Coordinates of C-alpha atoms and ligand atoms in Angstrom, one line a residue:
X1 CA 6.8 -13.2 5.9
X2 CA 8.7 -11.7 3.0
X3 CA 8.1 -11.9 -0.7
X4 CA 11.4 -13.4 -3.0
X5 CA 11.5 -13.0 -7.2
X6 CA 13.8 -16.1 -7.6
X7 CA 13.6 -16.0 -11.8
X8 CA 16.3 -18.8 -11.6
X9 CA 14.1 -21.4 -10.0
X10 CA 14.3 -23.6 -12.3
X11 CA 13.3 -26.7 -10.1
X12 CA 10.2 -27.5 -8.7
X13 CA 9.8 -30.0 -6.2
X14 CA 6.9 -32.1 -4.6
X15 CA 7.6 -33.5 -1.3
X16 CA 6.0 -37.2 -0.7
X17 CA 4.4 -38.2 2.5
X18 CA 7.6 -39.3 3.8
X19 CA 8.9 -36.1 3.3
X20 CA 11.3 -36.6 0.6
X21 CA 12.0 -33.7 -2.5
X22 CA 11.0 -35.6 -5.7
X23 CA 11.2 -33.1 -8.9
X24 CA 7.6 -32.6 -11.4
X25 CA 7.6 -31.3 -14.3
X26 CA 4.4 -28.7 -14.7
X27 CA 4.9 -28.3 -18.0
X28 CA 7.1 -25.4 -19.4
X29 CA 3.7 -22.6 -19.9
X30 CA 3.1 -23.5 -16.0
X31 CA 6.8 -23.4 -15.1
X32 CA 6.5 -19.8 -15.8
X33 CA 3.0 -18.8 -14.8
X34 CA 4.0 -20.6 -11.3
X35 CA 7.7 -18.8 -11.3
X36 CA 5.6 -15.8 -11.5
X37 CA 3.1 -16.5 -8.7
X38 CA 5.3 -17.8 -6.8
X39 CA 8.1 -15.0 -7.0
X40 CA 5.0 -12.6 -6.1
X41 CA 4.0 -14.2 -2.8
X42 CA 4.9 -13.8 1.0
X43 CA 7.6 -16.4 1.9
X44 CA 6.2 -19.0 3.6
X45 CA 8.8 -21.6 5.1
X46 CA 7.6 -23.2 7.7
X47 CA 3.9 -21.8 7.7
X48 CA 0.8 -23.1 6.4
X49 CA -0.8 -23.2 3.2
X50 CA -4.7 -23.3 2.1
X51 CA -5.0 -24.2 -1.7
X52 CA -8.2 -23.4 -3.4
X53 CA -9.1 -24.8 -6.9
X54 CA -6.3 -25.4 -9.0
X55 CA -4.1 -26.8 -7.0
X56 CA -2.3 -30.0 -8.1
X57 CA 0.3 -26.6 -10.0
X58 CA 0.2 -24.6 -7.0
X59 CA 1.2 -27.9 -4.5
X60 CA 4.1 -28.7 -6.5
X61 CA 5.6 -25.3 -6.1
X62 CA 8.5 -23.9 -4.4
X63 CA 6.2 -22.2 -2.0
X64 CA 4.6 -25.1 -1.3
X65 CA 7.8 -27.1 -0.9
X66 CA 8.5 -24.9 2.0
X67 CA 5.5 -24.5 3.5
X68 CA 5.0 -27.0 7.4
X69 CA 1.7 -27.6 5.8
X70 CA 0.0 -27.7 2.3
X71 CA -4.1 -28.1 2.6
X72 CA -5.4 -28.7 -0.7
X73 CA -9.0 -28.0 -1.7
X74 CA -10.9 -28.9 -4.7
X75 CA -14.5 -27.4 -4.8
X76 CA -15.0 -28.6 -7.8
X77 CA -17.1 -26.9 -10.5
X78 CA -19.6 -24.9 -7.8
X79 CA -20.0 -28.0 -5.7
X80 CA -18.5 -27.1 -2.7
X81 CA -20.2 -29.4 -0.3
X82 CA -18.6 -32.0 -2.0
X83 CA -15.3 -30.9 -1.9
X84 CA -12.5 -32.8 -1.1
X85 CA -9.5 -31.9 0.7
X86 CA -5.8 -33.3 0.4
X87 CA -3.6 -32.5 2.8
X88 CA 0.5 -32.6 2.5
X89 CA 2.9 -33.5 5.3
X90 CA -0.1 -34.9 7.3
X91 CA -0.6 -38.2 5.8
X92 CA -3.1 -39.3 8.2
X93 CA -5.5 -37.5 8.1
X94 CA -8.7 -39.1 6.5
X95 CA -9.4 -37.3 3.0
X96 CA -13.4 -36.2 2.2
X97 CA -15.9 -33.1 3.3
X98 CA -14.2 -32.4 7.0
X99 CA -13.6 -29.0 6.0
X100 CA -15.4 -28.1 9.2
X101 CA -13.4 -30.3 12.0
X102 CA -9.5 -30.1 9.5
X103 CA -9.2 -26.2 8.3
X104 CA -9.5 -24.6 11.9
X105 CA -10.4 -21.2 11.7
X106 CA -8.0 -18.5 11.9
X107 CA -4.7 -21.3 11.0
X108 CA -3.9 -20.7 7.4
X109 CA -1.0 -18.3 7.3
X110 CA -1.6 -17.6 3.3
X111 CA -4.6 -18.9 1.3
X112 CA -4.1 -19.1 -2.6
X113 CA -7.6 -19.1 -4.4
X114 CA -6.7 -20.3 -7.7
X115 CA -10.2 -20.7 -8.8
X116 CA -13.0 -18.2 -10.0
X117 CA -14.3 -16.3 -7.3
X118 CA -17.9 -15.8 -8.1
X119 CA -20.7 -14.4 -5.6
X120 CA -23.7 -15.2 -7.6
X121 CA -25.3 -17.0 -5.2
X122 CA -25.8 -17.9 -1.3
X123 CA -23.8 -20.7 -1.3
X124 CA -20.5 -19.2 -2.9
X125 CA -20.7 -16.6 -0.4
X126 CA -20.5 -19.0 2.2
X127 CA -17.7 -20.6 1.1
X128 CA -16.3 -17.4 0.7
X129 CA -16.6 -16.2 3.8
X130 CA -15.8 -19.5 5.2
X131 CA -12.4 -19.8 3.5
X132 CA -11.3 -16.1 4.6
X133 CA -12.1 -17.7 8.2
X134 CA -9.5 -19.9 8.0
X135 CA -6.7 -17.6 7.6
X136 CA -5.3 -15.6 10.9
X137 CA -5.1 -12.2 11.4
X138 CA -2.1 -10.4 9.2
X139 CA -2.3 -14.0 7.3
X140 CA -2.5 -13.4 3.0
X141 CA -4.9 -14.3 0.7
X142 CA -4.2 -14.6 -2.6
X143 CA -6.5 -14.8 -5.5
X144 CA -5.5 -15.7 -8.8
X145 CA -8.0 -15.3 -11.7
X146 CA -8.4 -15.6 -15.6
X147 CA -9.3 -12.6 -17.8
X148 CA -9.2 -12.5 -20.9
X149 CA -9.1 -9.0 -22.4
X150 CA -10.8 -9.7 -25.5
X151 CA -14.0 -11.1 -24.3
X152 CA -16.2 -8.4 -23.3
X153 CA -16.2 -7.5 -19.7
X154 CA -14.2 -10.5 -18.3
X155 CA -11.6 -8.1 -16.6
X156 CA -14.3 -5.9 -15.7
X157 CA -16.4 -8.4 -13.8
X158 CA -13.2 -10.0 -12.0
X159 CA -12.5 -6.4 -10.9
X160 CA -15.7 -6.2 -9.4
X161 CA -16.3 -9.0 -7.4
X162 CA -12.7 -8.6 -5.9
X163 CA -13.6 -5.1 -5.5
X164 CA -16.9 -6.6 -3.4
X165 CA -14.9 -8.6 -1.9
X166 CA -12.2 -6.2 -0.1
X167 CA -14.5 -3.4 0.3
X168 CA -17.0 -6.4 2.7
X169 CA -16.0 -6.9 6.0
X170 CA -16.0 -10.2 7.4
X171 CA -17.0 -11.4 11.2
X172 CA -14.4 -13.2 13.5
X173 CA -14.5 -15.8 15.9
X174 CA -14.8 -13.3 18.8
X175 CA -18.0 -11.1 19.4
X176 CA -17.7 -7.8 17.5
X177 CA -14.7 -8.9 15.9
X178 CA -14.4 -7.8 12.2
X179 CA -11.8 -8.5 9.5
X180 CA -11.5 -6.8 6.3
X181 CA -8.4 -7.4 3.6
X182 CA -6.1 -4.7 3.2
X183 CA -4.8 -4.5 -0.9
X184 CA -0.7 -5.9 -1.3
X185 CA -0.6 -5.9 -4.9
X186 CA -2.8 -6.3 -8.2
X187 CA -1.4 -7.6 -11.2
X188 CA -1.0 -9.4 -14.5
X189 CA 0.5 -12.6 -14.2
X190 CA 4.1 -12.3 -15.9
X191 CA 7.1 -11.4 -14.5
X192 CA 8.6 -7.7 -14.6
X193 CA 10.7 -7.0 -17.5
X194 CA 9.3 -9.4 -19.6
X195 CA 7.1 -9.4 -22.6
X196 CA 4.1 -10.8 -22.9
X197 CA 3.3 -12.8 -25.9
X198 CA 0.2 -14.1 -25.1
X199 CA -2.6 -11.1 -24.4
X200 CA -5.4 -13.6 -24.6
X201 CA -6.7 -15.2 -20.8
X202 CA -4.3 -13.6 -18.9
X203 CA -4.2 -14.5 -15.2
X204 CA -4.5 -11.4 -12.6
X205 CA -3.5 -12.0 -9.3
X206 CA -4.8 -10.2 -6.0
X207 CA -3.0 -10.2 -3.0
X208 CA -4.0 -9.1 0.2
X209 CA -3.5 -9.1 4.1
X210 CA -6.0 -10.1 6.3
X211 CA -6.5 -7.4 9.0
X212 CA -8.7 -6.1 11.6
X213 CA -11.3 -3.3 10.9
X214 CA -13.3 -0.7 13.0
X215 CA -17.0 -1.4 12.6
X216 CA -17.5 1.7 9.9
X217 CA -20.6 2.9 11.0
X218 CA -20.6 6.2 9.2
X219 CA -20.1 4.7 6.1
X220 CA -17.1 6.3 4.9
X221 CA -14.1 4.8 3.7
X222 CA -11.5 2.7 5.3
X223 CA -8.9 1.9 3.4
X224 CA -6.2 3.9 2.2
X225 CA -6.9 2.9 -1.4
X226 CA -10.7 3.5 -0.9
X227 CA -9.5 7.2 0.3
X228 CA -7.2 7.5 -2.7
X229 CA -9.3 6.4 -5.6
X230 CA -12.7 7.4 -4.1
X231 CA -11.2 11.0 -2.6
X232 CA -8.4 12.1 -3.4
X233 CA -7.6 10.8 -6.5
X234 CA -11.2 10.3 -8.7
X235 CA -10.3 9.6 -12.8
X236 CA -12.2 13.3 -12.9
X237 CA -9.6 14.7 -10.8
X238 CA -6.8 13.2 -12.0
X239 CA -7.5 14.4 -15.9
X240 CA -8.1 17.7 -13.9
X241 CA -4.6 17.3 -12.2
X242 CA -3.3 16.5 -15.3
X243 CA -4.1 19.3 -17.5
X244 CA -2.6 21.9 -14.9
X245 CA 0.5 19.7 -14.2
X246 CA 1.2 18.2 -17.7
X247 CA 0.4 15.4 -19.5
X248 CA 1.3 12.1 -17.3
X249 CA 1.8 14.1 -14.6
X250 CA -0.2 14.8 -10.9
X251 CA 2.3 16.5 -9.0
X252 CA 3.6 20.4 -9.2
X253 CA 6.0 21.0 -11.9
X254 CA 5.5 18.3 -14.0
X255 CA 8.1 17.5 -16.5
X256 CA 10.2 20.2 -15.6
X257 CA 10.8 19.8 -12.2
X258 CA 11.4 15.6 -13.1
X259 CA 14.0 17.1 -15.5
X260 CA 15.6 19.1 -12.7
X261 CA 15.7 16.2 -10.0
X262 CA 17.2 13.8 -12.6
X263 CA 20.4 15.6 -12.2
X264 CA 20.8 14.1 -9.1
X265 CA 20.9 10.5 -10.2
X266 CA 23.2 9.4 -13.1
X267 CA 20.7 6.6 -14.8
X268 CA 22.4 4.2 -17.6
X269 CA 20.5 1.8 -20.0
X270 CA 18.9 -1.2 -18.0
X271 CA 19.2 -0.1 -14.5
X272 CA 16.3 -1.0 -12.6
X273 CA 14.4 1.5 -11.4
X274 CA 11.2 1.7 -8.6
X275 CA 9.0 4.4 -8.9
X276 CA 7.1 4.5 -5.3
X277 CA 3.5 6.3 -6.3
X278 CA 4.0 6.4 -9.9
X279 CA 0.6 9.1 -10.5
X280 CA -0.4 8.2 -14.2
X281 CA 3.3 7.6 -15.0
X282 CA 5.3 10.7 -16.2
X283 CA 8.3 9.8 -14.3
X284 CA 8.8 6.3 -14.9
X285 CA 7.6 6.8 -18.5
X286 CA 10.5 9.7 -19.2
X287 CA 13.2 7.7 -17.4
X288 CA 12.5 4.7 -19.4
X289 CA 12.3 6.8 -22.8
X290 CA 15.3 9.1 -21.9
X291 CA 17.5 7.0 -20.2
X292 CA 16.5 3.3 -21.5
X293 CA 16.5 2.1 -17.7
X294 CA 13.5 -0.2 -16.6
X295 CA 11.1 0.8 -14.5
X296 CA 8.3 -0.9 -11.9
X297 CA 5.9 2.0 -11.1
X298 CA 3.9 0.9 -8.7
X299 CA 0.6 3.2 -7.1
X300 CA -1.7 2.1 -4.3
X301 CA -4.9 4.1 -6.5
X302 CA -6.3 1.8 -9.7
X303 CA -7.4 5.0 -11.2
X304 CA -3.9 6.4 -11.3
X305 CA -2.4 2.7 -12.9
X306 CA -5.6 2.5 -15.3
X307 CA -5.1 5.9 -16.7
X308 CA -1.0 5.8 -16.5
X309 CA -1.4 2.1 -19.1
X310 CA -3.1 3.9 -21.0
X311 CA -0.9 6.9 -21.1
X312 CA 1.9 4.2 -21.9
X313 CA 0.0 3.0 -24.4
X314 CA -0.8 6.7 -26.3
X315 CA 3.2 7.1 -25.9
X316 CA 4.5 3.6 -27.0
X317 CA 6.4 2.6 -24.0
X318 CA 6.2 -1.1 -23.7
X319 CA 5.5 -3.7 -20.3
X320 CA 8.6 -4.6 -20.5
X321 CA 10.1 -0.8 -19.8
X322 CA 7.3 0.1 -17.4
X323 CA 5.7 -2.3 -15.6
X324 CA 2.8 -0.4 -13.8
X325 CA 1.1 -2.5 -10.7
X326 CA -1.1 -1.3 -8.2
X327 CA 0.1 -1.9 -5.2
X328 CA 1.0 -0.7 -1.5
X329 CA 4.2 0.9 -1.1
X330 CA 3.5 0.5 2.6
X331 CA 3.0 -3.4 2.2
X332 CA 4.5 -4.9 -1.1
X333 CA 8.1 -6.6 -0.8
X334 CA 10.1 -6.4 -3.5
X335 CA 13.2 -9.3 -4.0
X336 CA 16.6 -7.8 -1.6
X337 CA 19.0 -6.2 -4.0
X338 CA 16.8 -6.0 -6.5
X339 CA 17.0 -2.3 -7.8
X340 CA 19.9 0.3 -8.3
X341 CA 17.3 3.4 -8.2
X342 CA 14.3 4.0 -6.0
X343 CA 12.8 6.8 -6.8
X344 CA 10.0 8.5 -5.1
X345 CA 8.0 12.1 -6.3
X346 CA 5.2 13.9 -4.0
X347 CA 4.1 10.6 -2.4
X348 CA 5.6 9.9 0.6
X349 CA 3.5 12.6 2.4
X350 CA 0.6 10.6 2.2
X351 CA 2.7 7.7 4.4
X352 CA 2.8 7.8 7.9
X353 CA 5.8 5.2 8.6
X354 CA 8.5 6.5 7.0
X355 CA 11.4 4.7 8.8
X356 CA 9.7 1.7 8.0
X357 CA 9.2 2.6 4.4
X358 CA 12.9 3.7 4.0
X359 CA 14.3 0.0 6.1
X360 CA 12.0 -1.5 3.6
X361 CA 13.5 0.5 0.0
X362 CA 17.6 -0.3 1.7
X363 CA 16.3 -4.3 1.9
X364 CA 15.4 -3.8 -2.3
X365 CA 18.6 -2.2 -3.0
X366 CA 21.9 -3.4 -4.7
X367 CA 24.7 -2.5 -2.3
X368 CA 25.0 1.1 -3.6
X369 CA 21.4 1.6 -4.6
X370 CA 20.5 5.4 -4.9
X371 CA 17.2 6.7 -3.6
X372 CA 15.9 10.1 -5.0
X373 CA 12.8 11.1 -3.2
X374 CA 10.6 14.7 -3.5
X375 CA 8.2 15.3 -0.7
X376 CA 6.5 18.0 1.2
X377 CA 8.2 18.9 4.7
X378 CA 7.2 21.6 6.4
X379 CA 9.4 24.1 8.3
X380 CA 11.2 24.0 11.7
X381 CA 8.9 25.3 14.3
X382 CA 5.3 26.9 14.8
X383 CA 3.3 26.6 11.5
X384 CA 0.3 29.2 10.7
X385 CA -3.5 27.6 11.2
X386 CA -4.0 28.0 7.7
X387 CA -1.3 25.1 6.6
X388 CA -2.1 23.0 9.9
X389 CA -5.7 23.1 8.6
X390 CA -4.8 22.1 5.1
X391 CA -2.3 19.2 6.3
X392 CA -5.3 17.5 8.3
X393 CA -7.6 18.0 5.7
X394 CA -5.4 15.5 3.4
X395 CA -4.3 13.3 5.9
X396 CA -0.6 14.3 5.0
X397 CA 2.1 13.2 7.4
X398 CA 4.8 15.6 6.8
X399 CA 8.6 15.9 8.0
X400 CA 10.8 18.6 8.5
X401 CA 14.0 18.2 6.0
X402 CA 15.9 17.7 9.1
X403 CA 13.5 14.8 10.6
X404 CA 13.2 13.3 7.0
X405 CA 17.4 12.9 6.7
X406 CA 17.3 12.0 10.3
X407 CA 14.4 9.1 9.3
X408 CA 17.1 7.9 6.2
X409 CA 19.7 7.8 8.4
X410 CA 17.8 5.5 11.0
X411 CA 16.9 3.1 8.5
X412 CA 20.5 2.6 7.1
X413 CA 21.2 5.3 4.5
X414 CA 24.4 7.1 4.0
X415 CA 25.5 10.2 1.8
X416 CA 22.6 12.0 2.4
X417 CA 21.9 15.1 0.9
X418 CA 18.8 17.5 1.2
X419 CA 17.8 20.7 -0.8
X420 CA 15.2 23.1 -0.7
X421 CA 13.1 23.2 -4.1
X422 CA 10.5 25.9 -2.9
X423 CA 11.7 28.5 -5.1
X424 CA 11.1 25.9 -7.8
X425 CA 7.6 24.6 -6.3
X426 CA 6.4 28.6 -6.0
X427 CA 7.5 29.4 -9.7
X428 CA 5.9 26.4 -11.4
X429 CA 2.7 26.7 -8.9
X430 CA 2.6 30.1 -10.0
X431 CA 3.1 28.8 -13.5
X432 CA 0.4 26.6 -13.2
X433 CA -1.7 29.0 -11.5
X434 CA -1.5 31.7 -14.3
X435 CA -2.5 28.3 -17.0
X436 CA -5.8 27.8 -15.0
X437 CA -6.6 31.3 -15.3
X438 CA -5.9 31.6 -19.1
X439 CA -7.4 28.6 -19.8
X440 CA -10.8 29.0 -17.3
X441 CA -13.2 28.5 -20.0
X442 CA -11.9 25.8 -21.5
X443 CA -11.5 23.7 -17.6
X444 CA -15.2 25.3 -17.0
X445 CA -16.2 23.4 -19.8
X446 CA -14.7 20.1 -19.6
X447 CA -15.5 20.2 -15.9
X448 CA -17.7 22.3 -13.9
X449 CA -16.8 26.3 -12.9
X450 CA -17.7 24.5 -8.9
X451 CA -14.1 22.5 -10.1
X452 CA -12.5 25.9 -11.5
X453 CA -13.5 27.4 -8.1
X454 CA -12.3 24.9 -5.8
X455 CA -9.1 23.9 -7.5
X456 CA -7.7 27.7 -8.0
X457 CA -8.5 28.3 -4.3
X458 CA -6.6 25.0 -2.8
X459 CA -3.9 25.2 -5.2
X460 CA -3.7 29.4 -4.2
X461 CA -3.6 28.1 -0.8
X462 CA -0.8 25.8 -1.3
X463 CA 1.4 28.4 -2.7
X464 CA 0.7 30.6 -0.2
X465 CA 1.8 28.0 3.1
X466 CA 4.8 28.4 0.7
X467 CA 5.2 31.6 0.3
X468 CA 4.9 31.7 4.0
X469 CA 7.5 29.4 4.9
X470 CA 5.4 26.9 5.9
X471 CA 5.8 24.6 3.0
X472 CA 9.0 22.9 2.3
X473 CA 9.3 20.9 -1.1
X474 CA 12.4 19.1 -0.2
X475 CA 14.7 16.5 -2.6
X476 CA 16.7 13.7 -0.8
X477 CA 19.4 11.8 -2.1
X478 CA 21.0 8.5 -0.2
X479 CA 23.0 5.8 -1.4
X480 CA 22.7 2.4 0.2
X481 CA 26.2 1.2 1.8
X482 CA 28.2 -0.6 -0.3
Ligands
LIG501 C1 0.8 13.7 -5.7 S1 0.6 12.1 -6.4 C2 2.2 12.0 -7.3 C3 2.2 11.0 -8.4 C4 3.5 11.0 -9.3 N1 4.6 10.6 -8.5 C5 3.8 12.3 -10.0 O1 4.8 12.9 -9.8 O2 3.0 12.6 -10.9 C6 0.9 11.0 -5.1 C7 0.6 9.5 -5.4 O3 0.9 8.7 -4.3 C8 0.1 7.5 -4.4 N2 0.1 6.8 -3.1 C9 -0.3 7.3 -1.9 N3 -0.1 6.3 -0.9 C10 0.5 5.3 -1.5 C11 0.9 4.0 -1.1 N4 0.8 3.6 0.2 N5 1.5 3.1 -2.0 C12 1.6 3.5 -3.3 N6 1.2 4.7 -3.7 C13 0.6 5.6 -2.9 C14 -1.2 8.2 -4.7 O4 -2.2 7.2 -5.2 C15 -0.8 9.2 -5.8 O5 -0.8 8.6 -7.1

């Protein structure tokens, strides 16, 4: 299933029992909030649909149109057992509380929840639990919820019970079989590059995929994001990343090295850019500023996208030039040529898939479309204990240059171009290094001399697999055929 932004779909249709396309009119505010629902969601044409609250808007959409099967239910205000289901394109089935013998478990290729999610009590965590049932294995599950940012704690709380909600697991039909939903995409309700007018009940929307999960007995984390925002990536360590690297930026050489990459790319007012792992924003927020181009900067860690808004904020750059989303580069589709730039710093190390990543980036790209990407690679050959040691420890999946051109080629890519930006990387780490030093009592006392300690060793040590030769910082440039 695939994901569309189709900002021209104008026409919304509602197809009768006898199957023909009559238009509705939802209204012109719902014409847009579905346009952007709908342009968010997998592509589902010819699969089945589970609609959850609100869904005489969500029936008459375009996704909906499409759909095999639409399955309507209305819970009503927290009376689920007398729910009522409605059910498109299969007229004769009798209408009423058959939840149990019409939604078989594991059938719904995408279920839209378009009504608060609340686990307050025993019986909206069975219906919970029993909805997620319904939808197979690698099937969506949308949930679309109001916030409003002016009442107190409204966007917290919907953060938190959707937070509940992915970290839980959930059991299958089989014995020991457990599901969990892996994080697509969170965000406001509005399309890119558009302004907002309205800041008041904004609708969020949550997509995920169901998968399976490992009974996690150790109590660690499982998902990537978990790792990321729980790990890697704490709000503590990012201000701490942030005051070595630069203000908006997590990854060596800050501004600087943005500055010197740039070159490679000529950028003109209103190109559309991606920014794969966006950090806390520096990139995306100096190419909009610089160049006037627009940007979605997307990150898979909340922390990083709470604290980059902000950032924007501080610095005046509007939604409409940086659109930040969390979301998983891995995962999220984006429309087909969509962007002319897809740009990429220090993040791709973390991803394990890379030809898949890169077949995904040519599918968003016009005909033409440039990719600039910075990543860690490592050298040809045998590698020293030290920098094997430090790779597994962050769970980093890293190329050689040659592998990595080899990958873009695979996927598609031609005119590619590699060069080696360790001199750069070991000048600006030593940079950085010196800045810790001379500013130890200061870190020491916005964080703890335990932080001081452990980030001057690890970011020693990183220079030194460097140094060594064991450390690549590579820059890759393809174009997209024309
Ligand atoms: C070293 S930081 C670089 C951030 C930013 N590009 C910069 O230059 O400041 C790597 C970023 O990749 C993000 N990331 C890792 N895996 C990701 C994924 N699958 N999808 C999106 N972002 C991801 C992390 O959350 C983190 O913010």
């Amino acid at each position: 299933m695939k994901s569309y932004i189709n900002r021209s779909m104008a026409t919304l249709s509602n197809k009768t029992e006898e199957g023909k396309i009559s238009p509705i009119d939802p209204g012109e505010a719902s014409l847009t909030l579905l346009n952007d629902v709908t342009s968010y969601l997998p592509r589902c044409d010819g699969r089945r649909i589970i609609i959850i609250g609100n869904s005489a808007r969500l029936s008459a959409s375009e996704v909906a149109a499409r759909a095999a099967q639409v399955i309507s239910i209305d819970p009503g205000e927290l009376h689920y057992h007398s729910s009522t289901i409605r059910l498109r394109n299969f007229p004769s089935v009798p209408e009423g509380d058959s939840r149990k013998t019409m939604v078989a478990e594991n059938s719904g290729d995408l279920l839209i929840y378009d009504h608060r999610v609340s686990l307050i009590n025993e019986e909206q965590k069975h219906f919970l639990k029993r909805s997620l049932s319904w939808v197979r294995e690698h099937g969506y599950v949308c949930f679309l919820q109001t916030t409003n940012p002016g009442k107190e704690n409204s966007v917290q709380q919907s953060t938190d019970t959707l937070c509940r909600i992915t970290s839980a697991t959930y059991n299958g039909t089989q014995p020991e079989e457990v599901f969990g939903l892996d994080l697509i995409l969170i965000r406001h309700i509005s399309g890119p590059f558009t302004q907002r007018e309205n800041e008041a009940d904004r609708k969020m929307m949550w997509l995920f995929q169901k998968v399976k999960r490992k009974v996690n007995t150790d109590m660690t984390f499982t998902t990537l994001q978990e790792i990321l925002n729980n790990q890697l990536y704490t709000k503590v360590r990012i201000r701490q990343l942030e005051s070595i690297f630069g203000r908006t930026f997590v990854s060596a050489g800050g501004l600087t090295a943005t500055k010197q990459f740039l070159k490679k790319l000529c950028l003109r007012p209103g190109m559309k850019v991606l920014d794969v792992g966006c950090g806390i924003g520096g990139n995306a927020i100096y190419m909009a500023k610089e160049f006037g181009v627009k940007v979605i900067a997307m990150d898979l860690s909340s922390n990083m996208i709470d604290i980059a808004r902000e950032r924007a904020k501080e610095l005046d750059v509007s939604e409409s030039d940086v659109d930040f989303e969390v979301a998983d580069a891995t995962k999220r589709e984006y429309p087909e040529d969509y962007f002319d730039v897809i740009f990429s710093r220090d993040t791709i190390l973390h991803i394990a898939g890379k030809l898949q990543l890169f077949q995904k980036f040519k599918t968003f790209l016009k005909p033409g479309g440039q990719v600039l990407v910075s990543d860690y690679c490592c050298s040809e050959g045998e590698h020293t204990q030290q920098f094997k040691d430090y790779v597994k420890t962050f769970g980093y999946s890293i190329l050689s240059q040659r592998e990595y051109c080899a990958t873009l080629e695979e996927a598609g890519f031609v005119q590619i171009d590699t060069e080696n930006k360790t001199d750069l990387f070991i000048k600006t780490t030593t940079q950085e290094l010196d800045r810790l030093v001379s500013r130890r009592q200061e870190y020491i006392e916005e964080f703890s001399l335990e932080d001081y300690e452990a980030f001057s060793t690890m970011w020693s040590n990183t220079r030194k697999c460097a140094a060594v030769g064991d450390q690549i910082l590579g820059l890759f440039y393809a174009e997209n055929p024309k």
